[in-house]
Coordinates of N, CA and C in Angstrom, one line a residue:
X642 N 12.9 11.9 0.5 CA 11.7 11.1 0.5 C 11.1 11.0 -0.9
X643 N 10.6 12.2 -1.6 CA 10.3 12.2 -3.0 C 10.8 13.3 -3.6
X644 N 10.3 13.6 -4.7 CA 10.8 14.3 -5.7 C 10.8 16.1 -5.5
X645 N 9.6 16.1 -4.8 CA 9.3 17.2 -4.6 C 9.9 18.0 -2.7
X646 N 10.6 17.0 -2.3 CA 11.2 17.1 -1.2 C 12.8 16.9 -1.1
X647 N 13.2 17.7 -0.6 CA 14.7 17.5 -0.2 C 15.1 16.6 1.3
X648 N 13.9 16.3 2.0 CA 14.1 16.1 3.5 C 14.5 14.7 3.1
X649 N 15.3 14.5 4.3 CA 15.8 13.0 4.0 C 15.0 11.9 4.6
X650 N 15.3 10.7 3.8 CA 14.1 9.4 4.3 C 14.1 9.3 5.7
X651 N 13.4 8.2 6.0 CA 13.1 8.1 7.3 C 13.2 6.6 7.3
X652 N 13.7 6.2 8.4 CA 14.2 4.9 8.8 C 13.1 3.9 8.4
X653 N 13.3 2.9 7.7 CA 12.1 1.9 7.1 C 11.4 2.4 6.2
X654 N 11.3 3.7 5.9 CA 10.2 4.2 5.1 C 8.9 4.1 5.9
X655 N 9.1 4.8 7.2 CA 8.0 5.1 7.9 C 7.5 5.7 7.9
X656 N 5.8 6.2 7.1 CA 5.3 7.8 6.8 C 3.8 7.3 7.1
X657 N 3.2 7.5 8.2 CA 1.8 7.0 8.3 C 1.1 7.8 7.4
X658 N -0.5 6.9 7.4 CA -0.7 7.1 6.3 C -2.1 7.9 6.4
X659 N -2.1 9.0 6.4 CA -3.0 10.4 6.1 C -4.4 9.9 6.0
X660 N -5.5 10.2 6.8 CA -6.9 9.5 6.2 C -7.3 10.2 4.8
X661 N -6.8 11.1 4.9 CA -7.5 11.7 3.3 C -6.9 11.0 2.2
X662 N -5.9 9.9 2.4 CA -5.3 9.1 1.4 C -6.0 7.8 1.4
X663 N -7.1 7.5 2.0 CA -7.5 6.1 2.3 C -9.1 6.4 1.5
X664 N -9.6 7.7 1.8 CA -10.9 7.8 1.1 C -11.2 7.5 -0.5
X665 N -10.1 7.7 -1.3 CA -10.5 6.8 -2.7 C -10.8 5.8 -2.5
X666 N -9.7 5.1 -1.4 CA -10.2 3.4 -1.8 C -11.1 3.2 -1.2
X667 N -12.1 3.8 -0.4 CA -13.3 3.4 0.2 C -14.3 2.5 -0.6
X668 N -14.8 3.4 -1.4 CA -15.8 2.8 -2.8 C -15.3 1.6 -3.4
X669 N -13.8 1.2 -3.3 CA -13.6 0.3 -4.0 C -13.7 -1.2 -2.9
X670 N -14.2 -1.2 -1.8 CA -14.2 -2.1 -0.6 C -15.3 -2.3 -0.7
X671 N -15.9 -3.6 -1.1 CA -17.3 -4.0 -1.0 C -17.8 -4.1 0.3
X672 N -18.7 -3.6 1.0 CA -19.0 -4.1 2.4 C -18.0 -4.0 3.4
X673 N -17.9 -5.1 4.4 CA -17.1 -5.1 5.6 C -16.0 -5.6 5.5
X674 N -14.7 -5.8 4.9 CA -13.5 -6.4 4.2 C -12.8 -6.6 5.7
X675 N -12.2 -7.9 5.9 CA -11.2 -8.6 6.8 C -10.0 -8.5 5.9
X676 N -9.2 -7.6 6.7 CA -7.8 -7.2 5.8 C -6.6 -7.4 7.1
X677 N -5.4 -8.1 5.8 CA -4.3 -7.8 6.8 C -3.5 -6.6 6.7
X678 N -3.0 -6.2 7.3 CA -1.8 -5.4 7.2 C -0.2 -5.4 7.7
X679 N 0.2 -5.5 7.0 CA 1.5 -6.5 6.9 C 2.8 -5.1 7.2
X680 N 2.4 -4.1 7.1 CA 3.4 -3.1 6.6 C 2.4 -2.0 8.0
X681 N 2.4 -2.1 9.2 CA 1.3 -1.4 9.6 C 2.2 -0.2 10.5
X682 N 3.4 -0.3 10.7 CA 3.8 0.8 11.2 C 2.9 1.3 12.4
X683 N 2.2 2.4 12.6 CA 1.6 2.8 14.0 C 0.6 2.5 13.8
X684 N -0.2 2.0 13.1 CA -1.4 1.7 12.7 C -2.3 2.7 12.2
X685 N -1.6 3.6 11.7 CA -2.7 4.7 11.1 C -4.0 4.2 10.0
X686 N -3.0 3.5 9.2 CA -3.9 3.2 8.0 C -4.9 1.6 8.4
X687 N -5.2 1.6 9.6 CA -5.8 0.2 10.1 C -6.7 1.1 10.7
X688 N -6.6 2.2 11.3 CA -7.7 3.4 12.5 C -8.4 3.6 11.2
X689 N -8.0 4.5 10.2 CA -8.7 4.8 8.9 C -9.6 3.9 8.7
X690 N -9.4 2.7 7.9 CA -10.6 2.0 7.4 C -11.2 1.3 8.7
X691 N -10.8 1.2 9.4 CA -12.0 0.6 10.8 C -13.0 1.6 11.1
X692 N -12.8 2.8 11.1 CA -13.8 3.9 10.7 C -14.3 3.7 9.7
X693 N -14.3 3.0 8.8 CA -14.9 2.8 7.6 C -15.6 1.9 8.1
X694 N -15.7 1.0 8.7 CA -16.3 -0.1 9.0 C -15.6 -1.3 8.6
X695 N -14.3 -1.7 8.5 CA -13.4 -2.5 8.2 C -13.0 -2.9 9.0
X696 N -12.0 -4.3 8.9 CA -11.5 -4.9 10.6 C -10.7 -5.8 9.9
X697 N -8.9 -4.9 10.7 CA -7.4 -5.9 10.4 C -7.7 -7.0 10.8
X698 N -7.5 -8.1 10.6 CA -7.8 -9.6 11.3 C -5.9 -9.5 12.0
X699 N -5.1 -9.6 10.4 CA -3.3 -9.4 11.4 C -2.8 -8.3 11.1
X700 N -2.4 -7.2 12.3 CA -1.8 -6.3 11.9 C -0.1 -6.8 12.2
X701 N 1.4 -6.1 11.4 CA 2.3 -7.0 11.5 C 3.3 -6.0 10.8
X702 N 4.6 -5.6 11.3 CA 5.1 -4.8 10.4 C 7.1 -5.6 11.3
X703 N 7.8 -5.0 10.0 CA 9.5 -5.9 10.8 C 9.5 -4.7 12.2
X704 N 9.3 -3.6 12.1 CA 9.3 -3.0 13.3 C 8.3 -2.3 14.1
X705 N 7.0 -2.9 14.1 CA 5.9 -2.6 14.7 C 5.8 -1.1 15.8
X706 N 4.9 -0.1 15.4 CA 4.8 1.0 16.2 C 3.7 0.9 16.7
X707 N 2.7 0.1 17.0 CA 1.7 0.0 17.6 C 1.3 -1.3 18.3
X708 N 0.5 -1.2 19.7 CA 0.0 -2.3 20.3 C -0.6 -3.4 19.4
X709 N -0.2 -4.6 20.0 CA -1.0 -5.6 19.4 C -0.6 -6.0 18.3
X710 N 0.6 -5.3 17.6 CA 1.0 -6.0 16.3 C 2.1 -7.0 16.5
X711 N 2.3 -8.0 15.5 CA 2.9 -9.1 15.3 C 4.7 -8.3 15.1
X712 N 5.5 -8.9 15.3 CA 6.8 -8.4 14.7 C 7.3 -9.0 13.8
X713 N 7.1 -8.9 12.6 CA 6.9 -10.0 11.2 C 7.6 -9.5 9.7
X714 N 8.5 -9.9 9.4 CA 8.5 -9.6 7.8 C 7.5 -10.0 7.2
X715 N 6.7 -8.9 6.3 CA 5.6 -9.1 5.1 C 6.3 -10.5 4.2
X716 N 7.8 -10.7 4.5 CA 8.0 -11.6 3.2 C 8.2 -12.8 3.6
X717 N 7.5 -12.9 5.3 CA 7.5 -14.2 5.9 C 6.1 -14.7 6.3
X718 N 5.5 -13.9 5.7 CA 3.7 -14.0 5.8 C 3.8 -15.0 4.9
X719 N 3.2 -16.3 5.4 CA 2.6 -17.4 4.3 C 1.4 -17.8 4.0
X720 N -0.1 -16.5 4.6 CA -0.9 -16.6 4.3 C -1.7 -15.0 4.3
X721 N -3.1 -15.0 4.5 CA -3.6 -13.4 4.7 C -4.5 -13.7 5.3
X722 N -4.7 -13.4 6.5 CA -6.0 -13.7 6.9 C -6.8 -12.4 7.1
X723 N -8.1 -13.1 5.8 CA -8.8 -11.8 6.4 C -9.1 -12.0 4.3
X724 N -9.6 -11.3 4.0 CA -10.1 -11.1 2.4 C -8.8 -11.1 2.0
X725 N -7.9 -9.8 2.0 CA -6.7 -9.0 1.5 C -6.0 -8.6 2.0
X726 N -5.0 -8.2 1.8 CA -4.1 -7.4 1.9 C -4.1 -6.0 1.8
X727 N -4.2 -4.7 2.9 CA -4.3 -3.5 2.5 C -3.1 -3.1 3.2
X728 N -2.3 -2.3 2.6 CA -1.0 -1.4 3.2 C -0.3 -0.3 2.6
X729 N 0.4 0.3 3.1 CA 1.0 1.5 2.9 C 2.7 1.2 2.9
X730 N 3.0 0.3 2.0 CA 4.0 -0.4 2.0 C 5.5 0.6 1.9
X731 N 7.0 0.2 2.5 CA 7.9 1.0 1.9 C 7.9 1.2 0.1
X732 N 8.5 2.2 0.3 CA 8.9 2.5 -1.2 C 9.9 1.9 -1.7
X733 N 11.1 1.6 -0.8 CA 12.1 1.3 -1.5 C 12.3 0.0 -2.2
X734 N 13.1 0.2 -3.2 CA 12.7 -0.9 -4.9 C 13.0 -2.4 -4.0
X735 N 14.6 -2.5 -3.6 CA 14.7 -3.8 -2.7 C 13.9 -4.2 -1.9
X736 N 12.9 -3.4 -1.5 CA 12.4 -5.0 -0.9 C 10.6 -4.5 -1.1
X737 N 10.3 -3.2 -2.2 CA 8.8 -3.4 -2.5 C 8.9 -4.4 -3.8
X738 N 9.6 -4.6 -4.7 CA 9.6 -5.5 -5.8 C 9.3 -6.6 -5.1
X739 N 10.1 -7.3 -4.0 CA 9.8 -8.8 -4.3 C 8.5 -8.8 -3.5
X740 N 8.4 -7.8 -2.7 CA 6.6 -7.7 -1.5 C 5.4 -7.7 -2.5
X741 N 5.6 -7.0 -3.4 CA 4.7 -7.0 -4.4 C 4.0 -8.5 -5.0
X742 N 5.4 -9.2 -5.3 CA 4.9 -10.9 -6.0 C 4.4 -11.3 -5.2
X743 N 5.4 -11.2 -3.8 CA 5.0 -12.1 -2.7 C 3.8 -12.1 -1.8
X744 N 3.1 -10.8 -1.9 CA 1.4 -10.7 -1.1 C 0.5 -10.9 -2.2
X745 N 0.9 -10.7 -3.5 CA -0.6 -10.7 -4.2 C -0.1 -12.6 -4.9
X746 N 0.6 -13.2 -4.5 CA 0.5 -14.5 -4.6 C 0.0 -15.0 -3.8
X747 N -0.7 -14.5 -2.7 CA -1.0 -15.0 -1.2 C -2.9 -14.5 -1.1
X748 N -3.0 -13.0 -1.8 CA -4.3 -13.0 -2.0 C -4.5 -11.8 -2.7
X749 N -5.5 -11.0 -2.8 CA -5.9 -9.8 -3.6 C -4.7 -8.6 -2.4
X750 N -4.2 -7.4 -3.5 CA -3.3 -6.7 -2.9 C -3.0 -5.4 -3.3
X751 N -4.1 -4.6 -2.4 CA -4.1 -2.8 -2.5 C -2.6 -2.6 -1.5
X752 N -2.0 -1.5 -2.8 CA -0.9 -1.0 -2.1 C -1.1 0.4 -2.4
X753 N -0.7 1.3 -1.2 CA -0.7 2.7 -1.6 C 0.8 2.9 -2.2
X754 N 1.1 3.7 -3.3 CA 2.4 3.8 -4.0 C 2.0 5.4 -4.4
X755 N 3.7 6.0 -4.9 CA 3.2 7.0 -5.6 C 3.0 6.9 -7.2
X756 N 2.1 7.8 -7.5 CA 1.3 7.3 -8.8 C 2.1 7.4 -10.1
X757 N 3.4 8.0 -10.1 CA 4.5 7.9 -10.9 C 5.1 6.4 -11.5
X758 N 4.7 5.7 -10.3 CA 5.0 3.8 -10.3 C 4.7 3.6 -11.9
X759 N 3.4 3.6 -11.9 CA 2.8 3.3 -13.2 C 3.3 3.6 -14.4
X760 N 4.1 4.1 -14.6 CA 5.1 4.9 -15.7 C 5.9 4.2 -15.5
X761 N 6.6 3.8 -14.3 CA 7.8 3.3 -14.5 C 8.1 1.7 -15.0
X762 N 9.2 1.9 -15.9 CA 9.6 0.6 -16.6 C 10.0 -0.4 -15.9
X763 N 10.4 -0.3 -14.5 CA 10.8 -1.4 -13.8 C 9.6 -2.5 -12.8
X764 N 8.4 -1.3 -13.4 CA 7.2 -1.2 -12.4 C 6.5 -2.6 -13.2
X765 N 6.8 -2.2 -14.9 CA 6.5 -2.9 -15.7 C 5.6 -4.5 -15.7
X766 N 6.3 -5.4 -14.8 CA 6.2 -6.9 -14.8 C 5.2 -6.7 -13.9
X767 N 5.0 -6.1 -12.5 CA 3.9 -6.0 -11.7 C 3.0 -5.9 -12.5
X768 N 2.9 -4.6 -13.3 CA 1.6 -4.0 -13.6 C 0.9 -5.1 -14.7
X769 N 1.2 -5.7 -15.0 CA 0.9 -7.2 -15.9 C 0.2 -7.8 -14.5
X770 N 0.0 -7.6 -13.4 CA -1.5 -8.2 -12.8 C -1.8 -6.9 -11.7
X771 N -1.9 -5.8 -12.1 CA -2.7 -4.9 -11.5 C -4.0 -5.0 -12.2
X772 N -4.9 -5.1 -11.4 CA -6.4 -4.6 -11.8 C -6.9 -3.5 -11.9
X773 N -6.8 -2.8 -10.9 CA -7.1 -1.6 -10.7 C -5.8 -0.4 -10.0
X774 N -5.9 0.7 -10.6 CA -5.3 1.6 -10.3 C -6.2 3.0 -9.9
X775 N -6.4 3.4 -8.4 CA -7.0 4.7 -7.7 C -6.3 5.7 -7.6
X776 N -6.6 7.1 -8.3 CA -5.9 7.9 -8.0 C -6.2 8.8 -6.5
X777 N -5.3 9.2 -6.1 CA -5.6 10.0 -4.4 C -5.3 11.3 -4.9
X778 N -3.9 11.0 -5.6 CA -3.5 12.7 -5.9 C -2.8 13.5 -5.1
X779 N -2.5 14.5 -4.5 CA -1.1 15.3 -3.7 C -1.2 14.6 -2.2
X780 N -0.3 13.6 -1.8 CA -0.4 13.3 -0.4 C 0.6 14.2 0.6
X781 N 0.9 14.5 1.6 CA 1.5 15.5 2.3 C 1.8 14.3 3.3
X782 N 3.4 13.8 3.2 CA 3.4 13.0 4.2 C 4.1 13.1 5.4
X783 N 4.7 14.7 5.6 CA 5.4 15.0 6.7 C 5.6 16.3 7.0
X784 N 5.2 17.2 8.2 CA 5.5 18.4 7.9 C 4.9 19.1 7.1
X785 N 6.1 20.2 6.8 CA 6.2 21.0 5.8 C 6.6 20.6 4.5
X786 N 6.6 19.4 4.4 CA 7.0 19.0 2.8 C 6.8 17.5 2.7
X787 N 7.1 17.0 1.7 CA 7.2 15.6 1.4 C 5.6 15.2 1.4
X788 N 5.5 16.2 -0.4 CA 4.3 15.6 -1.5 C 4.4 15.1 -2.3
X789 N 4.0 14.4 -2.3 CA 4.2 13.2 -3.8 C 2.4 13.1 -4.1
X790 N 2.3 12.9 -5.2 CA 1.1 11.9 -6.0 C 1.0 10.5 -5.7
X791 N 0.0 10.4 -5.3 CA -0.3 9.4 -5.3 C -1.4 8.4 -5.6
X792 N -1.3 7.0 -5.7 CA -2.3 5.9 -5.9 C -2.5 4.9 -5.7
X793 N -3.7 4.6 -5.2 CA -3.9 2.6 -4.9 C -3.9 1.9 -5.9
X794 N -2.9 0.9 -5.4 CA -2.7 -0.1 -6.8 C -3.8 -1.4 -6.1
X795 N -4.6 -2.6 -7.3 CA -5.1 -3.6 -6.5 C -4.0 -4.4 -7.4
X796 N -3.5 -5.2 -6.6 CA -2.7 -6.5 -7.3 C -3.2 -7.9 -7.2
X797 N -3.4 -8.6 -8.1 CA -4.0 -9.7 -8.4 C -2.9 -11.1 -8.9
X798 N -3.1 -12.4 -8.1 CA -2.2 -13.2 -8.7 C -2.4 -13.7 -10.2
X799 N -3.4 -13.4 -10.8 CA -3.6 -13.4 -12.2 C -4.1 -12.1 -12.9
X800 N -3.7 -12.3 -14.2 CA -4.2 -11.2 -15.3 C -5.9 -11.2 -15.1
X801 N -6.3 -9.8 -14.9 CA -7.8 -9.8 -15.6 C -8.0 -9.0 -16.2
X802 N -7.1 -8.7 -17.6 CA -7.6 -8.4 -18.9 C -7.0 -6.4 -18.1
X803 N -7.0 -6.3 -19.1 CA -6.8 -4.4 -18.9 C -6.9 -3.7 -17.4
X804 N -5.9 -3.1 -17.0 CA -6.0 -2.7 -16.0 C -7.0 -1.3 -15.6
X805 N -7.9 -1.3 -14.9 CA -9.2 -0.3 -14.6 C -8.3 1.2 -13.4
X806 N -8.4 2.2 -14.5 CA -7.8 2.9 -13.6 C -9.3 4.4 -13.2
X807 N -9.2 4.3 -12.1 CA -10.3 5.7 -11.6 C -9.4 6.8 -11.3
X808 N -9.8 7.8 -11.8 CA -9.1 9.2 -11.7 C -9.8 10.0 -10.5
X809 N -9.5 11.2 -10.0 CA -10.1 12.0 -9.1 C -11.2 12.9 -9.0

């Protein structure tokens, strides 16, 4: 799964997503945000910010673990209903690279990633319209292991000047 784990991946890159991983981005949600979630798996990270006072307009993942979601590739969404896009997207490069162009061309786009992304050189061409970068910091995503670092990326279909990064 990551670096710091030996266990092996999990089918889709399915790892719901921890509420103590969603509390950075709180502050950065103005008000009551209509968000999709495209990548929603059992819907953990849709329970999270609805307790926040937030509300999925589509939740939608290719293999849905929860009621009421759509059965949808993210890369056949041709719109967002709702402000943004918030998800806890797979990691893997084939198909987060092209998810990346393809939702924040569609609208504004927080991805949880691990915070190593940012360093990386292939990560490069995204980070040319990241706005903002949140750090969360050690996530625990299964078990007894499988921690990584982590951070919310906001992706934007245009440049706005220097990317704003908040630390912990």
């Amino acid at each position: 799964m990551g670096k710091r784990s030996n266990m092996p991946k999990v089918e889709r890159d399915f790892y719901p997503t921890p509420a103590h991983a969603v509390e950075p981005l709180l502050p950065h949600l103005s008000g009551s945000v209509l968000f999709s979630e495209p990548c929603c798996g059992d819907g953990a990270l849709i329970m999270h910010l609805h307790k926040a006072g937030h509300s999925c307009i589509l939740a939608s993942d290719v293999a849905p673990r929860m009621n009421n979601a759509t059965t949808v590739s993210a890369m056949r969404l041709n719109e967002c209903r709702g402000d943004m896009f918030i998800t806890n997207p797979p990691y893997t490069w084939k198909v987060l690279d092209p998810l990346i162009t393809h939702l924040r061309g569609l609208a504004p786009t927080w991805l949880l990633l691990p915070a190593d992304m940012m360093h990386n050189k292939r990560m490069s061409p995204h980070l040319e319209q990241c706005h903002k970068i949140v750090s969360v910091g050690r996530v625990k995503w299964f078990g007894s292991g499988g921690m990584e670092n982590s951070a919310w990326y906001l992706f934007l279909d245009h440049s706005r000047g220097p990317t704003e990064f908040y630390g912990r």
